[in-house]
Amino acid sequence: KDNLQASFGNMVIQLCGDTAIASGDYIFSWSENMATESVPARFSFVIGKKGLDGLVILNHHSSVKP
């Protein structure tokens, strides 16, 4: 979608040494045919250190909320 937006809701970040786990929820929304559509979703990211100052996404999951 050209006009896709994400609005973040709750988010939790857990630190585990050189790794962080971020999880929470968001709402994807967009306009189509003069109407706004939206889909609530949840996400998780596992982020690790890369070198001295870098970060890398080690894993990501996103799905529509049941």
Short mmCIF file of N, CA and C in Angstrom, two decimals:
data_model
loop_
_atom_site.label_atom_id
_atom_site.label_comp_id
_atom_site.label_asym_id
_atom_site.label_seq_id
_atom_site.Cartn_x
_atom_site.Cartn_y
_atom_site.Cartn_z
N LYS A 1 0.84 -1.18 0.00
CA LYS A 1 0.00 0.00 0.00
C LYS A 1 0.89 1.24 0.00
N ASP A 2 0.55 2.21 -0.82
CA ASP A 2 1.34 3.43 -0.89
C ASP A 2 1.21 4.28 0.36
N ASN A 3 0.07 4.25 1.02
CA ASN A 3 -0.18 5.14 2.17
C ASN A 3 -0.28 4.36 3.48
N LEU A 4 0.43 3.26 3.57
CA LEU A 4 0.40 2.43 4.78
C LEU A 4 1.06 3.15 5.94
N GLN A 5 0.40 3.12 7.11
CA GLN A 5 0.95 3.71 8.32
C GLN A 5 0.88 2.69 9.45
N ALA A 6 1.80 2.81 10.40
CA ALA A 6 1.79 1.95 11.58
C ALA A 6 1.78 2.82 12.83
N SER A 7 0.83 2.57 13.71
CA SER A 7 0.75 3.27 14.99
C SER A 7 1.07 2.28 16.09
N PHE A 8 2.14 2.54 16.84
CA PHE A 8 2.57 1.62 17.88
C PHE A 8 1.77 1.82 19.16
N GLY A 9 1.45 0.72 19.81
CA GLY A 9 0.74 0.74 21.09
C GLY A 9 1.70 0.35 22.19
N ASN A 10 1.37 -0.69 22.91
CA ASN A 10 2.23 -1.19 23.99
C ASN A 10 3.50 -1.80 23.43
N MET A 11 4.62 -1.59 24.14
CA MET A 11 5.88 -2.21 23.75
C MET A 11 6.69 -2.50 25.00
N VAL A 12 7.33 -3.67 25.00
CA VAL A 12 8.20 -4.08 26.10
C VAL A 12 9.57 -4.41 25.50
N ILE A 13 10.63 -3.93 26.14
CA ILE A 13 12.00 -4.26 25.71
C ILE A 13 12.69 -4.96 26.86
N GLN A 14 13.21 -6.15 26.57
CA GLN A 14 13.94 -6.94 27.57
C GLN A 14 15.40 -6.99 27.14
N LEU A 15 16.32 -6.67 28.05
CA LEU A 15 17.74 -6.72 27.76
C LEU A 15 18.33 -8.01 28.31
N CYS A 16 19.10 -8.70 27.48
CA CYS A 16 19.71 -9.97 27.87
C CYS A 16 21.16 -9.94 27.39
N GLY A 17 22.05 -9.32 28.15
CA GLY A 17 23.44 -9.21 27.73
C GLY A 17 23.57 -8.34 26.50
N ASP A 18 24.12 -8.89 25.41
CA ASP A 18 24.29 -8.16 24.15
C ASP A 18 23.08 -8.30 23.23
N THR A 19 21.98 -8.82 23.75
CA THR A 19 20.77 -9.05 22.95
C THR A 19 19.59 -8.34 23.60
N ALA A 20 18.70 -7.81 22.78
CA ALA A 20 17.46 -7.20 23.27
C ALA A 20 16.28 -7.83 22.54
N ILE A 21 15.19 -8.00 23.26
CA ILE A 21 13.95 -8.52 22.69
C ILE A 21 12.89 -7.43 22.84
N ALA A 22 12.35 -6.98 21.73
CA ALA A 22 11.28 -5.98 21.74
C ALA A 22 10.01 -6.64 21.24
N SER A 23 8.93 -6.48 21.99
CA SER A 23 7.64 -7.05 21.58
C SER A 23 6.52 -6.09 21.93
N GLY A 24 5.45 -6.15 21.17
CA GLY A 24 4.32 -5.26 21.42
C GLY A 24 3.27 -5.37 20.35
N ASP A 25 2.50 -4.30 20.21
CA ASP A 25 1.43 -4.31 19.21
C ASP A 25 1.40 -2.99 18.45
N TYR A 26 0.80 -3.05 17.28
CA TYR A 26 0.60 -1.86 16.47
C TYR A 26 -0.64 -2.03 15.62
N ILE A 27 -1.05 -0.96 15.00
CA ILE A 27 -2.20 -0.99 14.09
C ILE A 27 -1.72 -0.48 12.74
N PHE A 28 -1.85 -1.31 11.71
CA PHE A 28 -1.59 -0.88 10.34
C PHE A 28 -2.86 -0.22 9.82
N SER A 29 -2.72 0.93 9.16
CA SER A 29 -3.90 1.57 8.57
C SER A 29 -3.54 2.16 7.21
N TRP A 30 -4.55 2.27 6.35
CA TRP A 30 -4.38 2.82 5.02
C TRP A 30 -5.74 3.26 4.50
N SER A 31 -5.72 4.11 3.50
CA SER A 31 -6.96 4.57 2.86
C SER A 31 -7.10 3.89 1.51
N GLU A 32 -8.32 3.47 1.24
CA GLU A 32 -8.60 2.79 -0.02
C GLU A 32 -10.06 3.01 -0.38
N ASN A 33 -10.32 3.48 -1.59
CA ASN A 33 -11.69 3.72 -2.05
C ASN A 33 -12.46 4.63 -1.10
N MET A 34 -11.81 5.72 -0.67
CA MET A 34 -12.44 6.72 0.19
C MET A 34 -12.77 6.20 1.60
N ALA A 35 -12.19 5.07 1.98
CA ALA A 35 -12.42 4.52 3.33
C ALA A 35 -11.08 4.20 3.97
N THR A 36 -11.02 4.29 5.29
CA THR A 36 -9.81 3.93 6.02
C THR A 36 -9.95 2.50 6.53
N GLU A 37 -8.97 1.68 6.20
CA GLU A 37 -8.92 0.30 6.65
C GLU A 37 -7.86 0.20 7.73
N SER A 38 -8.04 -0.72 8.68
CA SER A 38 -7.03 -0.91 9.71
C SER A 38 -6.99 -2.38 10.14
N VAL A 39 -5.79 -2.80 10.54
CA VAL A 39 -5.57 -4.17 10.98
C VAL A 39 -4.69 -4.14 12.23
N PRO A 40 -5.18 -4.61 13.38
CA PRO A 40 -4.34 -4.71 14.57
C PRO A 40 -3.37 -5.89 14.44
N ALA A 41 -2.13 -5.68 14.84
CA ALA A 41 -1.12 -6.72 14.72
C ALA A 41 -0.20 -6.71 15.94
N ARG A 42 0.59 -7.75 16.07
CA ARG A 42 1.59 -7.83 17.14
C ARG A 42 2.94 -8.12 16.51
N PHE A 43 4.01 -7.82 17.24
CA PHE A 43 5.35 -7.99 16.68
C PHE A 43 6.33 -8.42 17.76
N SER A 44 7.45 -8.99 17.31
CA SER A 44 8.59 -9.22 18.17
C SER A 44 9.85 -9.08 17.33
N PHE A 45 10.88 -8.48 17.91
CA PHE A 45 12.19 -8.34 17.30
C PHE A 45 13.22 -8.86 18.28
N VAL A 46 14.22 -9.56 17.79
CA VAL A 46 15.40 -9.91 18.56
C VAL A 46 16.55 -9.14 17.91
N ILE A 47 17.21 -8.31 18.71
CA ILE A 47 18.24 -7.41 18.20
C ILE A 47 19.55 -7.70 18.91
N GLY A 48 20.63 -7.81 18.14
CA GLY A 48 21.93 -8.09 18.72
C GLY A 48 22.94 -7.02 18.35
N LYS A 49 24.04 -7.01 19.08
CA LYS A 49 25.12 -6.08 18.78
C LYS A 49 25.93 -6.58 17.58
N LYS A 50 26.38 -5.62 16.76
CA LYS A 50 27.24 -5.94 15.63
C LYS A 50 28.41 -4.97 15.65
N GLY A 51 29.57 -5.46 15.98
CA GLY A 51 30.73 -4.59 16.10
C GLY A 51 30.63 -3.74 17.36
N LEU A 52 31.32 -2.62 17.36
CA LEU A 52 31.34 -1.75 18.54
C LEU A 52 30.09 -0.89 18.68
N ASP A 53 29.58 -0.37 17.57
CA ASP A 53 28.46 0.57 17.64
C ASP A 53 27.24 0.15 16.83
N GLY A 54 27.24 -1.02 16.25
CA GLY A 54 26.15 -1.41 15.37
C GLY A 54 25.15 -2.35 16.01
N LEU A 55 23.99 -2.43 15.39
CA LEU A 55 22.93 -3.35 15.80
C LEU A 55 22.48 -4.14 14.58
N VAL A 56 21.98 -5.33 14.81
CA VAL A 56 21.47 -6.16 13.73
C VAL A 56 20.20 -6.86 14.21
N ILE A 57 19.19 -6.94 13.34
CA ILE A 57 17.97 -7.67 13.66
C ILE A 57 18.25 -9.15 13.42
N LEU A 58 18.20 -9.93 14.48
CA LEU A 58 18.47 -11.36 14.40
C LEU A 58 17.22 -12.16 14.05
N ASN A 59 16.07 -11.66 14.47
CA ASN A 59 14.80 -12.34 14.19
C ASN A 59 13.67 -11.33 14.30
N HIS A 60 12.64 -11.53 13.50
CA HIS A 60 11.45 -10.67 13.54
C HIS A 60 10.24 -11.52 13.25
N HIS A 61 9.16 -11.23 13.95
CA HIS A 61 7.88 -11.87 13.68
C HIS A 61 6.78 -10.82 13.82
N SER A 62 5.83 -10.86 12.89
CA SER A 62 4.68 -9.96 12.94
C SER A 62 3.47 -10.75 12.46
N SER A 63 2.35 -10.59 13.15
CA SER A 63 1.14 -11.30 12.74
C SER A 63 -0.10 -10.52 13.16
N VAL A 64 -1.17 -10.78 12.45
CA VAL A 64 -2.47 -10.16 12.76
C VAL A 64 -2.93 -10.70 14.12
N LYS A 65 -3.48 -9.81 14.94
CA LYS A 65 -4.00 -10.25 16.24
C LYS A 65 -5.23 -11.13 16.02
N PRO A 66 -5.33 -12.19 16.81
CA PRO A 66 -6.50 -13.07 16.67
C PRO A 66 -7.77 -12.39 17.14
#
